[in-house]
Coordinates of C-alpha atoms in Angstrom, one line a residue:
M766 CA -31.7 3.0 19.3
N767 CA -28.1 1.9 18.8
I768 CA -27.0 1.2 15.2
L769 CA -23.4 0.0 15.4
L770 CA -21.1 0.3 12.4
I771 CA -18.0 -2.0 12.6
A772 CA -14.8 -1.6 10.6
I773 CA -11.9 -4.0 10.9
N774 CA -8.8 -2.5 9.2
A775 CA -5.6 -4.1 8.1
K776 CA -3.5 -1.9 10.3
Y777 CA -3.9 0.7 13.0
I778 CA -2.7 3.5 10.8
H779 CA -5.5 2.8 8.3
S780 CA -8.9 4.3 8.7
N781 CA -12.1 3.1 7.0
L782 CA -13.4 5.9 4.8
A783 CA -16.5 3.9 3.9
V784 CA -18.0 3.7 7.4
Y785 CA -17.2 7.3 8.2
S786 CA -19.0 8.3 5.0
L787 CA -22.0 6.1 5.9
K788 CA -22.3 7.7 9.3
A789 CA -21.8 11.3 8.0
Y790 CA -24.4 10.8 5.2
A791 CA -27.0 9.5 7.7
K792 CA -26.8 12.9 9.5
A793 CA -30.5 12.9 10.5
Y794 CA -29.8 9.7 12.6
Q795 CA -26.4 10.6 14.0
E796 CA -27.5 10.2 17.6
H797 CA -28.4 6.6 16.8
V798 CA -25.3 5.6 14.9
Q799 CA -22.1 4.5 16.6
L800 CA -18.8 3.6 14.8
M801 CA -16.1 1.3 16.1
E802 CA -12.8 0.4 14.4
Y803 CA -10.6 -2.6 15.0
T804 CA -7.7 -4.2 13.2
I805 CA -6.9 -7.7 12.1
N806 CA -4.3 -7.8 14.8
H807 CA -7.1 -7.9 17.4
R808 CA -8.3 -11.3 18.5
T809 CA -11.9 -12.0 17.3
D810 CA -13.0 -12.9 20.8
Y811 CA -11.9 -9.4 21.9
I812 CA -13.8 -7.8 19.1
L813 CA -16.8 -9.9 20.0
Q814 CA -16.7 -8.9 23.6
E815 CA -16.4 -5.2 22.7
I816 CA -19.4 -5.4 20.3
Y817 CA -21.5 -7.2 22.9
K818 CA -20.7 -4.5 25.5
Q819 CA -22.2 -1.9 23.2
Q820 CA -25.5 -3.7 23.2
P821 CA -26.4 -2.8 19.6
D822 CA -30.0 -2.9 18.3
V823 CA -28.7 -3.2 14.8
L824 CA -25.2 -4.4 13.8
C825 CA -23.5 -3.5 10.5
F826 CA -20.1 -4.8 9.1
S827 CA -17.9 -3.3 6.3
C828 CA -16.5 -6.3 4.4
Y829 CA -13.2 -6.5 2.5
I830 CA -10.9 -9.3 1.5
W831 CA -8.5 -8.5 4.5
N832 CA -11.3 -8.7 7.1
F833 CA -13.9 -11.1 5.7
R834 CA -12.8 -14.1 7.7
Y835 CA -13.2 -12.1 10.8
V836 CA -16.6 -10.9 9.8
Q837 CA -17.8 -14.4 9.1
E838 CA -16.7 -15.6 12.5
L839 CA -18.1 -12.6 14.3
V840 CA -21.6 -12.7 12.7
T841 CA -21.8 -16.4 13.6
E842 CA -20.8 -16.0 17.2
F843 CA -22.6 -12.7 17.9
H844 CA -25.9 -14.2 16.6
K845 CA -25.7 -16.9 19.3
L846 CA -25.4 -14.2 22.0
A847 CA -28.1 -11.8 20.6
P848 CA -30.3 -13.6 18.0
E849 CA -32.8 -10.7 18.2
V850 CA -30.3 -8.2 16.7
P851 CA -30.5 -7.8 12.9
I852 CA -27.0 -8.1 11.2
W853 CA -26.3 -6.2 8.0
V854 CA -23.1 -6.3 5.9
G855 CA -21.8 -4.3 3.0
G856 CA -18.7 -3.7 0.9
P857 CA -17.1 -5.3 -2.1
E858 CA -16.6 -8.7 -0.5
V859 CA -20.4 -9.3 -0.3
S860 CA -21.8 -7.1 -3.1
Y861 CA -21.4 -9.6 -6.0
E862 CA -22.7 -13.0 -4.6
S863 CA -25.1 -11.6 -2.0
E864 CA -27.7 -14.4 -2.2
T865 CA -25.1 -17.0 -1.8
F866 CA -23.7 -15.2 1.2
L867 CA -27.1 -15.0 2.9
I868 CA -27.7 -18.8 2.2
D869 CA -24.3 -19.6 3.8
Y870 CA -24.9 -17.2 6.8
P871 CA -28.6 -17.4 7.6
M872 CA -28.1 -15.3 10.8
V873 CA -27.5 -12.2 8.6
Q874 CA -30.5 -10.1 7.8
G875 CA -29.2 -8.6 4.6
V876 CA -26.6 -7.0 2.3
M877 CA -26.1 -3.4 1.3
I878 CA -24.9 -3.6 -2.3
G879 CA -22.4 -1.2 -3.9
E880 CA -22.3 2.4 -2.8
G881 CA -23.9 2.4 0.6
E882 CA -24.4 6.0 1.8
A883 CA -28.0 6.5 0.7
T884 CA -28.9 2.9 1.4
F885 CA -27.6 3.0 4.9
C886 CA -29.4 6.2 5.6
E887 CA -32.7 4.7 4.5
L888 CA -32.0 1.6 6.6
C889 CA -31.5 3.9 9.6
R890 CA -34.8 5.5 8.9
F891 CA -36.4 2.0 8.7
Y892 CA -35.2 1.0 12.1
V893 CA -35.5 4.4 13.9
E894 CA -38.8 5.5 12.5
G895 CA -40.5 2.6 10.8
T896 CA -41.5 0.6 13.8
G897 CA -42.1 3.3 16.4
S898 CA -41.8 2.7 20.1
S899 CA -42.2 -1.1 19.8
L900 CA -38.9 -1.4 17.9
S901 CA -37.2 -3.9 20.1
A902 CA -40.2 -6.3 20.2
D903 CA -40.5 -6.0 16.4
I904 CA -36.8 -6.7 15.9
A905 CA -37.0 -9.8 18.1
A906 CA -40.1 -11.1 16.4
R907 CA -38.8 -10.4 12.9
N908 CA -35.6 -12.3 13.5
S909 CA -37.4 -15.3 15.0
G910 CA -39.4 -15.6 11.8
N911 CA -42.7 -14.3 13.1
G912 CA -42.3 -10.6 12.5
R913 CA -42.5 -8.2 9.6
T914 CA -40.0 -6.9 7.0
E915 CA -42.5 -4.6 5.3
G916 CA -40.7 -1.5 4.2
L917 CA -37.3 -3.1 3.3
E918 CA -38.5 -3.9 -0.2
V919 CA -38.8 -0.2 -1.1
I920 CA -35.1 0.5 -0.1
S921 CA -33.0 0.3 -3.2
G922 CA -29.6 -1.5 -3.1
L923 CA -30.5 -4.3 -0.8
V924 CA -30.6 -8.1 -0.8
F925 CA -32.4 -9.3 2.3
R926 CA -34.1 -12.3 3.8
D927 CA -37.9 -11.8 4.0
D928 CA -40.3 -13.3 6.7
E929 CA -40.4 -16.6 4.9
G930 CA -36.6 -16.8 4.7
K931 CA -36.5 -16.1 0.9
C932 CA -33.8 -13.7 -0.5
V933 CA -35.3 -10.6 -1.9
R934 CA -33.2 -8.3 -4.2
T935 CA -34.5 -4.7 -4.4
S936 CA -33.9 -2.3 -7.3
A937 CA -30.4 -1.1 -8.1
R938 CA -29.6 2.3 -6.6
A939 CA -28.4 5.1 -8.8
P940 CA -25.0 6.5 -7.9
L941 CA -25.0 9.7 -5.9
P942 CA -23.6 12.9 -7.3
M943 CA -20.1 13.3 -5.7
D944 CA -21.1 16.7 -4.2
E945 CA -23.7 15.0 -2.1
L946 CA -21.2 12.9 -0.4
P947 CA -20.2 14.3 3.1
F948 CA -16.8 15.4 4.2
C949 CA -15.9 13.0 7.0
Y950 CA -13.0 14.7 8.8
E951 CA -14.4 17.6 10.9
N952 CA -13.3 15.7 14.0
L953 CA -9.6 15.1 13.2
Q954 CA -8.8 13.9 16.7
D955 CA -10.3 10.5 15.6
F956 CA -7.5 10.2 13.0
D957 CA -4.4 11.0 15.1
N958 CA -1.4 9.1 13.8
R959 CA -3.5 7.6 11.0
I960 CA -3.6 8.0 7.2
I961 CA -6.4 10.2 5.9
Y962 CA -8.2 8.7 2.9
Y963 CA -9.9 11.2 0.6
E964 CA -11.7 10.9 -2.8
T965 CA -12.5 13.4 -5.4
S966 CA -13.9 11.0 -8.0
R967 CA -15.5 7.6 -8.3
G968 CA -15.3 5.2 -11.2
C969 CA -12.5 4.4 -13.6
P970 CA -12.3 5.0 -17.4
F971 CA -10.4 1.7 -17.9
S972 CA -11.6 -1.9 -18.0
C973 CA -8.8 -3.9 -16.5
S974 CA -10.2 -7.4 -16.1
Y975 CA -8.7 -8.1 -12.7
C976 CA -10.2 -5.0 -11.1
L977 CA -13.7 -4.3 -9.7
S978 CA -13.5 -0.7 -10.7
S979 CA -14.0 -1.8 -14.3
I980 CA -17.5 -2.9 -13.4
E981 CA -18.7 0.5 -12.3
K982 CA -19.9 2.5 -15.3
G983 CA -19.4 6.2 -15.5
L984 CA -17.0 8.6 -13.9
R985 CA -18.0 11.2 -11.4
F986 CA -16.0 14.1 -10.0
R987 CA -16.4 16.3 -6.9
S988 CA -16.7 20.0 -7.7
L989 CA -13.4 21.8 -7.5
N990 CA -14.7 24.5 -5.1
L991 CA -15.6 21.7 -2.6
V992 CA -12.3 19.9 -3.2
E993 CA -10.3 23.0 -2.6
K994 CA -12.2 23.9 0.6
E995 CA -11.5 20.3 1.9
L996 CA -7.9 20.3 0.9
Q997 CA -7.5 23.6 2.7
F998 CA -8.9 22.0 5.8
F999 CA -6.2 19.3 5.7
L1000 CA -3.5 22.0 5.0
E1001 CA -4.6 24.2 7.9
H1002 CA -4.5 21.3 10.3
R1003 CA -1.1 20.2 9.0
V1004 CA -2.2 16.6 8.4
P1005 CA 0.9 14.5 7.8
Q1006 CA -0.5 12.6 4.8
V1007 CA -3.6 12.5 2.7
K1008 CA -4.1 9.5 0.5
F1009 CA -6.4 10.0 -2.5
V1010 CA -8.3 6.9 -3.3
D1011 CA -9.4 8.0 -6.8
R1012 CA -8.8 5.0 -9.0
T1013 CA -7.0 7.0 -11.8
F1014 CA -6.5 10.5 -10.5
N1015 CA -5.2 12.0 -13.7
C1016 CA -7.8 10.6 -16.0
S1017 CA -9.2 14.1 -16.2
H1018 CA -6.4 16.5 -17.0
S1019 CA -8.3 19.6 -16.0
H1020 CA -9.2 18.1 -12.7
A1021 CA -5.7 16.9 -11.9
L1022 CA -4.1 20.2 -12.9
A1023 CA -6.5 22.2 -10.8
V1024 CA -5.9 20.1 -7.7
W1025 CA -2.1 20.0 -8.1
R1026 CA -1.9 23.7 -8.7
Y1027 CA -3.9 24.4 -5.6
L1028 CA -1.6 22.1 -3.5
K1029 CA 1.5 23.9 -4.9
E1030 CA 0.1 27.4 -4.2
H1031 CA -1.1 26.5 -0.7
D1032 CA 1.7 24.1 0.3
N1033 CA 2.2 24.2 4.1
G1034 CA 5.6 22.6 3.9
V1035 CA 4.4 19.5 5.9
T1036 CA 1.5 17.6 4.3
N1037 CA 2.2 14.9 1.7
F1038 CA -0.5 13.9 -0.8
H1039 CA -0.5 10.4 -2.4
F1040 CA -2.1 9.8 -5.8
E1041 CA -2.7 6.7 -8.0
I1042 CA -2.1 7.7 -11.6
S1043 CA -1.5 6.4 -15.1
A1044 CA 2.0 7.7 -15.8
D1045 CA 1.6 7.5 -19.6
L1046 CA -1.3 9.9 -19.4
L1047 CA 0.7 12.7 -17.8
T1048 CA 0.9 15.8 -20.1
E1049 CA 3.9 18.1 -20.5
E1050 CA 1.9 20.8 -18.6
E1051 CA 1.4 18.4 -15.7
L1052 CA 5.0 17.2 -15.7
S1053 CA 6.2 20.9 -15.6
L1054 CA 3.9 21.6 -12.7
I1055 CA 5.1 18.5 -10.8
A1056 CA 8.7 19.5 -11.4
S1057 CA 8.1 22.8 -9.7
M1058 CA 6.7 21.3 -6.5
R1059 CA 8.4 21.1 -3.1
P1060 CA 10.2 17.8 -2.6
G1061 CA 7.8 15.5 -0.8
L1062 CA 4.6 17.5 -1.5
I1063 CA 3.2 14.7 -3.6
Q1064 CA 3.9 11.0 -4.2
L1065 CA 2.8 8.9 -7.1
E1066 CA 1.7 5.3 -7.3
I1067 CA 1.8 3.9 -10.8
G1068 CA 0.3 0.5 -11.7
V1069 CA 2.5 -1.1 -14.4
Q1070 CA 1.3 -4.7 -13.5
S1071 CA 3.2 -6.2 -16.5
T1072 CA 5.3 -5.3 -19.4
H1073 CA 4.4 -8.4 -21.4
S1074 CA 2.4 -7.2 -24.4
A1075 CA 0.2 -10.3 -24.6
T1076 CA -0.7 -10.0 -21.0
I1077 CA -1.5 -6.3 -21.3
R1078 CA -3.9 -7.1 -24.2
E1079 CA -5.5 -10.0 -22.5
I1080 CA -6.3 -8.1 -19.3
R1081 CA -7.8 -5.2 -21.4
R1082 CA -5.3 -2.7 -20.0
T1083 CA -4.7 0.5 -21.8
M1084 CA -1.0 1.5 -21.4
D1085 CA 1.7 3.1 -23.6
L1086 CA 4.7 1.4 -22.0
P1087 CA 7.5 3.4 -23.8
R1088 CA 5.7 6.6 -22.7
L1089 CA 5.3 5.3 -19.2
K1090 CA 9.1 4.5 -19.0
Q1091 CA 9.9 7.9 -20.3
V1092 CA 7.6 9.7 -17.7
V1093 CA 8.9 7.6 -14.8
S1094 CA 12.5 8.4 -15.8
R1095 CA 11.7 12.1 -16.1
V1096 CA 9.9 12.3 -12.7
R1097 CA 12.8 10.4 -11.1
S1098 CA 15.3 13.0 -12.6
M1099 CA 13.3 15.8 -10.9
G1100 CA 14.3 14.4 -7.5
N1101 CA 11.2 15.8 -5.7
V1102 CA 8.6 13.0 -6.1
H1103 CA 8.5 9.6 -4.4
Q1104 CA 7.4 7.0 -7.0
H1105 CA 5.8 3.7 -6.1
L1106 CA 5.4 1.2 -9.0
D1107 CA 3.3 -2.0 -9.0
L1108 CA 3.7 -5.4 -10.6
I1109 CA 1.2 -8.3 -10.4
A1110 CA 2.3 -11.9 -10.7
G1111 CA -0.2 -14.5 -12.0
L1112 CA -1.9 -12.5 -14.8
P1113 CA -3.1 -14.3 -18.0
E1114 CA -0.4 -15.0 -20.6
E1115 CA 2.4 -14.3 -18.2
N1116 CA 4.7 -17.2 -17.6
Y1117 CA 7.7 -17.4 -15.2
E1118 CA 10.2 -16.1 -17.8
S1119 CA 8.1 -13.2 -19.0
F1120 CA 7.3 -12.2 -15.4
A1121 CA 11.1 -12.1 -14.6
E1122 CA 11.5 -9.9 -17.7
S1123 CA 8.6 -7.6 -16.5
F1124 CA 10.4 -7.4 -13.1
R1125 CA 13.7 -6.5 -14.8
Q1126 CA 12.1 -3.7 -16.8
V1127 CA 10.2 -2.2 -13.9
Y1128 CA 13.2 -2.5 -11.6
A1129 CA 15.3 -0.7 -14.1
M1130 CA 12.9 2.3 -13.7
K1131 CA 14.4 2.7 -10.2
P1132 CA 11.3 3.7 -8.2
Q1133 CA 11.6 4.4 -4.5
Q1134 CA 9.3 1.5 -4.0
L1135 CA 8.5 -1.5 -6.2
Q1136 CA 5.5 -3.5 -4.9
L1137 CA 5.4 -7.1 -6.2
G1138 CA 1.9 -8.4 -5.6
F1139 CA 0.0 -11.5 -6.6
L1140 CA -3.2 -11.6 -8.5
K1141 CA -6.4 -11.6 -6.4
V1142 CA -9.3 -13.3 -8.2
L1143 CA -12.0 -11.0 -7.0
K1144 CA -15.7 -11.9 -7.1
G1145 CA -17.4 -9.9 -9.7
S1146 CA -14.3 -9.3 -11.8
C1147 CA -13.9 -10.4 -15.4
L1148 CA -11.1 -12.7 -14.4
F1149 CA -13.3 -14.4 -11.9
E1150 CA -15.8 -15.1 -14.6
R1151 CA -13.1 -16.5 -16.9
Q1152 CA -11.1 -18.4 -14.4
E1153 CA -11.7 -21.8 -16.0
E1154 CA -10.6 -20.5 -19.4
Y1155 CA -7.3 -19.3 -17.9
G1156 CA -6.8 -22.3 -15.6
L1157 CA -6.8 -19.8 -12.7
V1158 CA -6.7 -21.8 -9.5
H1159 CA -6.9 -19.5 -6.5
Q1160 CA -7.4 -19.7 -2.7
E1161 CA -11.0 -20.6 -1.7
F1162 CA -10.9 -18.0 1.1
P1163 CA -9.9 -14.3 1.1
P1164 CA -7.7 -12.9 -0.3
Y1165 CA -8.4 -15.3 -3.1
E1166 CA -4.8 -15.2 -4.2
V1167 CA -3.7 -17.1 -7.3
L1168 CA -2.2 -20.5 -6.8
R1169 CA -1.5 -21.4 -10.4
T1170 CA -2.5 -20.6 -14.0
R1171 CA -2.2 -22.1 -17.4
W1172 CA 1.2 -20.3 -17.7
L1173 CA 2.5 -20.4 -14.2
S1174 CA 2.9 -23.3 -11.8
Y1175 CA 2.6 -23.2 -8.0
G1176 CA 6.3 -24.0 -7.7
E1177 CA 7.1 -21.0 -9.8
I1178 CA 4.8 -18.8 -7.8
L1179 CA 6.7 -19.9 -4.7
K1180 CA 9.9 -18.7 -6.3
I1181 CA 8.4 -15.4 -7.1
K1182 CA 7.3 -15.2 -3.4
L1183 CA 11.0 -15.5 -2.4
V1184 CA 11.8 -12.6 -4.7
E1185 CA 8.9 -10.6 -3.1
E1186 CA 10.2 -11.2 0.4
M1187 CA 13.7 -10.2 -0.4
L1188 CA 12.6 -7.2 -2.4
E1189 CA 10.7 -5.9 0.7
V1190 CA 13.7 -6.4 3.0
Y1191 CA 16.6 -5.2 0.8
Y1192 CA 15.0 -2.8 -1.7
N1193 CA 11.8 -1.3 -0.5
S1194 CA 13.1 -0.7 3.0
G1195 CA 15.6 1.8 1.6
Q1196 CA 18.2 0.5 4.1
F1197 CA 20.6 -1.2 1.8
G1198 CA 20.8 1.0 -1.3
L1199 CA 24.5 1.1 -2.0
T1200 CA 25.0 -2.6 -1.3
M1201 CA 22.2 -3.6 -3.6
K1202 CA 23.5 -1.4 -6.4
A1203 CA 26.8 -3.3 -6.1
L1204 CA 25.1 -6.7 -5.9
E1205 CA 23.0 -5.8 -9.0
L1206 CA 26.3 -5.8 -11.0
T1207 CA 26.6 -9.5 -10.4
E1208 CA 23.4 -10.5 -12.2
D1209 CA 22.0 -9.8 -15.7
N1210 CA 18.5 -9.6 -14.2
P1211 CA 18.0 -8.4 -10.6
F1212 CA 15.1 -10.9 -10.3
D1213 CA 17.8 -13.6 -10.1
L1214 CA 19.7 -11.7 -7.4
Y1215 CA 16.6 -11.5 -5.2
L1216 CA 15.7 -15.1 -6.0
K1217 CA 19.2 -16.3 -4.9
L1218 CA 19.0 -14.3 -1.8
G1219 CA 15.6 -15.8 -1.0
E1220 CA 16.9 -19.3 -1.6
F1221 CA 19.8 -18.6 0.7
Y1222 CA 17.4 -17.5 3.4
E1223 CA 15.3 -20.7 2.8
R1224 CA 18.4 -23.0 2.9
H1225 CA 19.5 -21.6 6.2
G1226 CA 16.1 -21.4 7.9
L1227 CA 16.1 -17.6 8.1
F1228 CA 12.5 -17.0 7.3
A1229 CA 9.8 -16.6 10.0
M1230 CA 12.3 -14.8 12.2
N1231 CA 12.5 -11.2 13.2
H1232 CA 15.9 -9.9 12.2
S1233 CA 17.5 -6.6 13.3
R1234 CA 19.0 -4.4 10.6
M1235 CA 22.5 -5.3 11.7
R1236 CA 21.6 -9.0 11.4
R1237 CA 20.2 -8.4 7.9
C1238 CA 23.7 -6.9 7.1
Q1239 CA 25.4 -10.0 8.5
I1240 CA 23.2 -12.3 6.5
L1241 CA 24.2 -10.4 3.3
L1242 CA 27.8 -10.9 4.2
E1243 CA 27.2 -14.6 4.8
Y1244 CA 25.5 -14.7 1.4
I1245 CA 28.4 -12.9 -0.3
G1246 CA 30.8 -15.3 1.5
E1247 CA 29.1 -18.1 -0.6
Q1248 CA 28.7 -16.2 -3.8
D1249 CA 31.8 -14.0 -4.1
P1250 CA 34.2 -14.2 -1.1
L1251 CA 36.9 -12.1 -2.8
Q1252 CA 34.7 -9.0 -2.7
R1253 CA 33.8 -9.3 1.0
E1254 CA 35.7 -6.2 2.0
L1255 CA 34.0 -4.1 -0.7
Y1256 CA 30.6 -5.2 0.6
Q1257 CA 31.7 -4.5 4.2
E1258 CA 32.2 -0.9 3.2
T1259 CA 28.9 -0.6 1.3
L1260 CA 27.1 -1.9 4.3
T1261 CA 28.9 0.5 6.6
F1262 CA 27.9 3.3 4.3
D1263 CA 24.2 2.1 4.2
L1264 CA 24.1 1.8 8.0
Y1265 CA 25.3 5.4 8.6
Y1266 CA 23.3 6.7 5.7
R1267 CA 20.2 5.9 7.6
E1268 CA 21.2 6.7 11.2
R1269 CA 24.0 7.6 13.6
M1270 CA 24.7 4.1 14.8
K1271 CA 24.8 3.5 18.6
S1272 CA 27.2 0.6 18.1
R1273 CA 29.8 0.3 15.4
P1274 CA 29.5 -2.5 12.8
P1275 CA 32.0 -5.3 13.9
W1276 CA 33.6 -5.4 10.5
A1277 CA 34.3 -1.6 10.3
P1278 CA 37.8 -0.2 11.1
P1279 CA 38.2 1.5 14.5
L1280 CA 37.2 5.1 14.6
S1281 CA 40.5 5.9 16.3
E1282 CA 42.2 5.7 12.8
F1283 CA 40.7 9.1 11.9
K1284 CA 39.7 10.4 15.3
E1285 CA 41.3 13.9 14.9
M1286 CA 39.7 14.4 11.5
S1287 CA 36.3 13.4 12.9
K1288 CA 36.7 16.0 15.6
E1289 CA 37.4 18.6 13.0
Y1290 CA 34.4 17.8 10.8
C1291 CA 31.8 16.7 13.4
P1292 CA 31.5 19.7 15.8
K1293 CA 27.8 18.8 16.4
G1294 CA 28.5 15.4 17.9
K1295 CA 25.8 12.9 17.4
S1296 CA 24.0 14.9 14.6
M1297 CA 27.0 14.2 12.3
H1298 CA 29.3 11.3 11.6
L1299 CA 32.5 11.0 9.6
E1300 CA 33.4 7.6 8.0
A1301 CA 36.4 6.4 6.0
F1302 CA 36.3 4.2 2.9
W1303 CA 38.9 2.7 0.6
Y1304 CA 36.8 1.7 -2.4
D1305 CA 35.6 4.3 -4.9
M1306 CA 32.0 3.2 -5.3
E1307 CA 31.2 6.0 -7.7
Q1308 CA 33.8 4.7 -10.2
I1309 CA 32.7 1.1 -9.7
L1310 CA 29.0 1.8 -10.3
Q1311 CA 29.9 3.9 -13.4
A1312 CA 32.1 1.1 -14.7
K1313 CA 29.1 -1.3 -14.1
T1314 CA 31.5 -4.1 -13.0
L1315 CA 33.3 -5.3 -9.9
E1316 CA 36.0 -7.0 -11.7
T1317 CA 38.0 -3.8 -12.5
Y1318 CA 38.4 -3.1 -8.8
P1319 CA 39.4 -6.4 -7.1
A1320 CA 41.7 -4.7 -4.5
R1321 CA 41.7 -1.7 -2.2
K1322 CA 42.7 1.7 -3.6
D1323 CA 45.6 3.7 -2.3
A1324 CA 43.7 6.8 -1.3
R1325 CA 41.1 6.9 1.4
Q1326 CA 37.8 8.7 1.0
F1327 CA 35.9 10.3 3.8
F1328 CA 32.1 10.8 3.9
L1329 CA 30.4 13.2 6.2
F1330 CA 26.9 12.2 7.2
S1331 CA 24.6 15.0 8.5
Y1332 CA 21.5 13.8 10.3
E1333 CA 19.9 17.2 10.8
E1334 CA 19.5 17.5 7.0
R1335 CA 17.7 14.6 5.5
D1336 CA 16.4 13.7 2.0
P1337 CA 12.6 14.5 2.2
L1338 CA 11.8 11.5 0.0
T1339 CA 13.9 8.8 1.6
G1340 CA 14.7 10.2 5.0
Q1341 CA 18.4 9.4 4.4
A1342 CA 21.1 11.7 5.8
K1343 CA 22.8 14.4 3.8
V1344 CA 26.2 13.1 2.6
E1345 CA 29.2 15.1 1.6
C1346 CA 32.3 13.4 0.3
I1347 CA 35.6 14.7 1.7
R1348 CA 38.6 13.1 0.0
R1349 CA 42.1 13.7 1.5
N1350 CA 44.4 12.9 -1.4
H1351 CA 47.5 15.0 -1.9
G1352 CA 45.8 17.9 -0.1
H1353 CA 42.7 18.0 -2.3
M1354 CA 39.1 17.6 -1.4
C1355 CA 36.4 15.6 -3.1
G1356 CA 35.3 17.1 -6.4
S1357 CA 38.4 19.3 -6.8

């Protein structure tokens, strides 16, 4: 008996915790369960060939918005090749309109709804034990409409097609206690060079109308003794990163404190742990603990989504924005935690102007990463039910992204998409930090800066191309040539700084002065050769940024500054080189 579980991930570095958990929970049937993972970068015909080669007796797919189109195609084509094999699906993409899905895809036997561990285990029992030695014949007969489905109706958490082709929904399945869920990572070789996903709780205390987590009632936690044992496993194996998938990790202060204390006390100096939190819920005790951690031990993802009060109320989000800003600022000042803040465009009551203001406020918090996403109108969510009321027009197919709302036109969404594209390239990449700080001084709202950059790319046909980092710099200089040509030399210096801040460049930027101008000094300060670099600058960017204007410094200064970049010592949060300013001015050094 070969029950084949298929996961199709968004990227190779991702793993699918759901299918690993299904297989681990069905421990009694391990010899019959095989798991295969692919990515959306694989061609569907390749995936189809690989599935067919495995000759499954039962085929199961894990369905999400990023892979659903692949699953739809694969179930259709595989059924043509092996109509006798029952196909089952599960996951959030098929759990809320299951009957409709089965009508649209009559080749699918059924849907596992919601949490699938216990349901999948019972389904394995049905196929392995329920039909005895004549399993293959029964499967063939059942799928041709002449067989039996007796036994499926007693398995909770299913919607399936019976012998007469009618959809049958069984009773809802009670959620499992978290301690009954298996630990999936004993065989870490399966996860080489991939992110480890881990959960210590299920459910969410909040009711945000765009999120499926708000549908699940109740909040369950894994016992701390189990959590600590599993965390120790990751630490002992020096796993690079563990990403917690708890929806709001710090909703229980005692739970969060216990986990964070354990990580601090048992830190191996290597492993990073990622948490999704509500920043405004962090207590003084938690903040003090975070401040005492090794730089890079944890990173925090914080969903702001919007700063517009009418939007926050309408989506039923609980958030103390002043407190959130205060906490984000305090964590940033600690200098030891990477912060990732989220915004969502297309929410109810948010128009173009208020979204630009939300962007301005969140950008001003200066996270290491600002993710600008677009509303996904998910089946089963409150927003899905109220889409007509909000004038929510969204894509018919996954990822169901918003196209327009009562407050936001499609044309305005396209402008925000330009901002998103430029934000990823010039902010989130971390490769243009000093240059962007200077450019920010030219606009009241950085939203307008990224929009203008996006419009420049659009006008010059620069999208849909792969640009090197050096070419991105040159494009910025071309943009500056249009916007503020008098400051070109200043931006040439900021870009030179940004380039060497990231890496010891193999080829010198064409606009930078020859290294021969300070060759002897470079020999003095760079005895380690390629692990260090000395660079000369005329503009005092520290003074310019403090003054918050470029107009005060229209010309070069008289004294050169020298910066020493050390690549053996890097910032654990950003990966940038350690930088020391060495100013030769009347015999004095920087800072003297």
